[in-house]
GROMACS .gro file of C-alpha atoms in nm:
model
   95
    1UNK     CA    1   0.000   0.000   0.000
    2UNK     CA    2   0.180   0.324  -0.115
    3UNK     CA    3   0.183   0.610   0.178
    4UNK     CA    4  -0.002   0.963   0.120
    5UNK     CA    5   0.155   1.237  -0.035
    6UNK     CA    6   0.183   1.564   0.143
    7UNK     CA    7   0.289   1.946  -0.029
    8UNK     CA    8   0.271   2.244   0.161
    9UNK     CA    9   0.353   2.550  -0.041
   10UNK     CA   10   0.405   2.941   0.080
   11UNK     CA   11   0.311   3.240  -0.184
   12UNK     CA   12   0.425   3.537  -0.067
   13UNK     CA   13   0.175   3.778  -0.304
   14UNK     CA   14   0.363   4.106  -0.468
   15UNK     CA   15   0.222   4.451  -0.364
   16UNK     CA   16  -0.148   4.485  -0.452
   17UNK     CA   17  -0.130   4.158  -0.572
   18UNK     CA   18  -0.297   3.950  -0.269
   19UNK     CA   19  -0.680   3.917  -0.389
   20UNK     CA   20  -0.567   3.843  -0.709
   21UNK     CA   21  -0.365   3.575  -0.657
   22UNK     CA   22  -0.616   3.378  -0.364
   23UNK     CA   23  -0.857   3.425  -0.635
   24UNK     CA   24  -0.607   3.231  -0.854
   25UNK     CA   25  -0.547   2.996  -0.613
   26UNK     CA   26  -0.903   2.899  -0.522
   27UNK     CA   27  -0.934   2.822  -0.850
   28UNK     CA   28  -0.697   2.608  -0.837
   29UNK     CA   29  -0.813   2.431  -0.552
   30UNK     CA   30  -1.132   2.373  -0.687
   31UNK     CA   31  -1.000   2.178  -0.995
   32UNK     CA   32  -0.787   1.989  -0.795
   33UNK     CA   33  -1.025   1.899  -0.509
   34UNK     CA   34  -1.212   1.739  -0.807
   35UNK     CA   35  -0.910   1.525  -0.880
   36UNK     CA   36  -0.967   1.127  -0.788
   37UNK     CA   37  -0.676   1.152  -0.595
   38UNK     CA   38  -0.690   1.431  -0.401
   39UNK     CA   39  -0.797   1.369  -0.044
   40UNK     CA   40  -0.681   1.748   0.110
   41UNK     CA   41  -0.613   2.115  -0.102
   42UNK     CA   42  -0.657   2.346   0.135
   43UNK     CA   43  -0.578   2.739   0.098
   44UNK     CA   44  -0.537   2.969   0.400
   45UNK     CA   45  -0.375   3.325   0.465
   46UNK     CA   46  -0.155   3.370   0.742
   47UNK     CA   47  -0.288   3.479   1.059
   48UNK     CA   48   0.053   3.764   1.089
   49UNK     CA   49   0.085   3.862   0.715
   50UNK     CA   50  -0.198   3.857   0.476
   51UNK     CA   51   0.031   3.890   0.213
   52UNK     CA   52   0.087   3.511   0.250
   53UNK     CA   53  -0.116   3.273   0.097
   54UNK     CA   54  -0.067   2.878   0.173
   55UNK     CA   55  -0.163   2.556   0.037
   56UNK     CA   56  -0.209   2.251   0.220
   57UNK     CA   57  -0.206   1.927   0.001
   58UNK     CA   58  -0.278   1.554   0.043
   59UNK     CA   59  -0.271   1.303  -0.231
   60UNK     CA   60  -0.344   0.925  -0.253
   61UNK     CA   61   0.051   0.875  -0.248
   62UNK     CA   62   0.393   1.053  -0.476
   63UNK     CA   63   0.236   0.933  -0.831
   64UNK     CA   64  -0.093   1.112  -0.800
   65UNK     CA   65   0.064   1.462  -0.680
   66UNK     CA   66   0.336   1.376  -0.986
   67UNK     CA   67   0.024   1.338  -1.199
   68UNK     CA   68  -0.204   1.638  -1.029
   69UNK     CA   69   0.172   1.893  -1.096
   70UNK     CA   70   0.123   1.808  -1.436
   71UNK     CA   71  -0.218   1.923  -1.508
   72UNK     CA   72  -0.287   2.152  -1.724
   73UNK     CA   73  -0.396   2.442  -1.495
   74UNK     CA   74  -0.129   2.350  -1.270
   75UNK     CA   75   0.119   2.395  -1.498
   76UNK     CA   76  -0.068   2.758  -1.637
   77UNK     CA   77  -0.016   2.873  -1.273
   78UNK     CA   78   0.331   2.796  -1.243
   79UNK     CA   79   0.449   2.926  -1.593
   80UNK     CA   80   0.279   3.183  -1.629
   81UNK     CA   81   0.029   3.334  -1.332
   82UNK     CA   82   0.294   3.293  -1.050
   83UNK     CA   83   0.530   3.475  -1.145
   84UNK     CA   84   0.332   3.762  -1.206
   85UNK     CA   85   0.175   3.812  -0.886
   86UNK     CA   86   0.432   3.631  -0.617
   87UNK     CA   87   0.718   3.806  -0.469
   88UNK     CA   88   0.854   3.463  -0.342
   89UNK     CA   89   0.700   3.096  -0.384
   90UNK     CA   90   0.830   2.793  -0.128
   91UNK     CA   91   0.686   2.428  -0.139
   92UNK     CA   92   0.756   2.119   0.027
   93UNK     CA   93   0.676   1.762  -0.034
   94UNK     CA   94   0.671   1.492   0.225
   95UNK     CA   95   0.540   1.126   0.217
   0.00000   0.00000   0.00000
């Protein structure tokens, strides 16, 4: 039985960028919460700088959140939206 997949990813938003890019990011979670594989894609600000904007992810195990970072609006996101509104992006992946 293959373990869960965990990602936890920090967006720090640029200035006047922060609705924007949780709007972008919600999106995001909806398509992916509709994923088979998804059990968890969570996104919540910081509590001491709204400016950050976190993810919380859970996937059936390392091949499904392989398979979910190579979706097509996942890959949109990272080529071309993130870099327009994030100052500085961080993720980590843990199984």
């Amino acid at each position: 039985m293959e373990t869960a997949a965990f990602g936890i990813e920090f967006f720090h938003a640029k200035p006047n960028c922060r609705e924007r890019l949780k709007t972008e990011l919600l999106k995001l979670a909806e398509l992916s919460q509709a994923e088979p594989e998804c059990l968890q894609y969570d996104v919540v600000t910081d509590n001491e700088n709204a400016d950050l904007i976190i993810l919380i992810l859970k996937y059936t195990s390392k091949a499904a959140m392989t398979q979910h970072d190579e979706m097509p609006y996942i890959t949109n996101f990272a080529n071309h939206v993130m870099n327009d509104l994030c100052s500085e992006v961080k993720w980590y992946d843990a199984s």
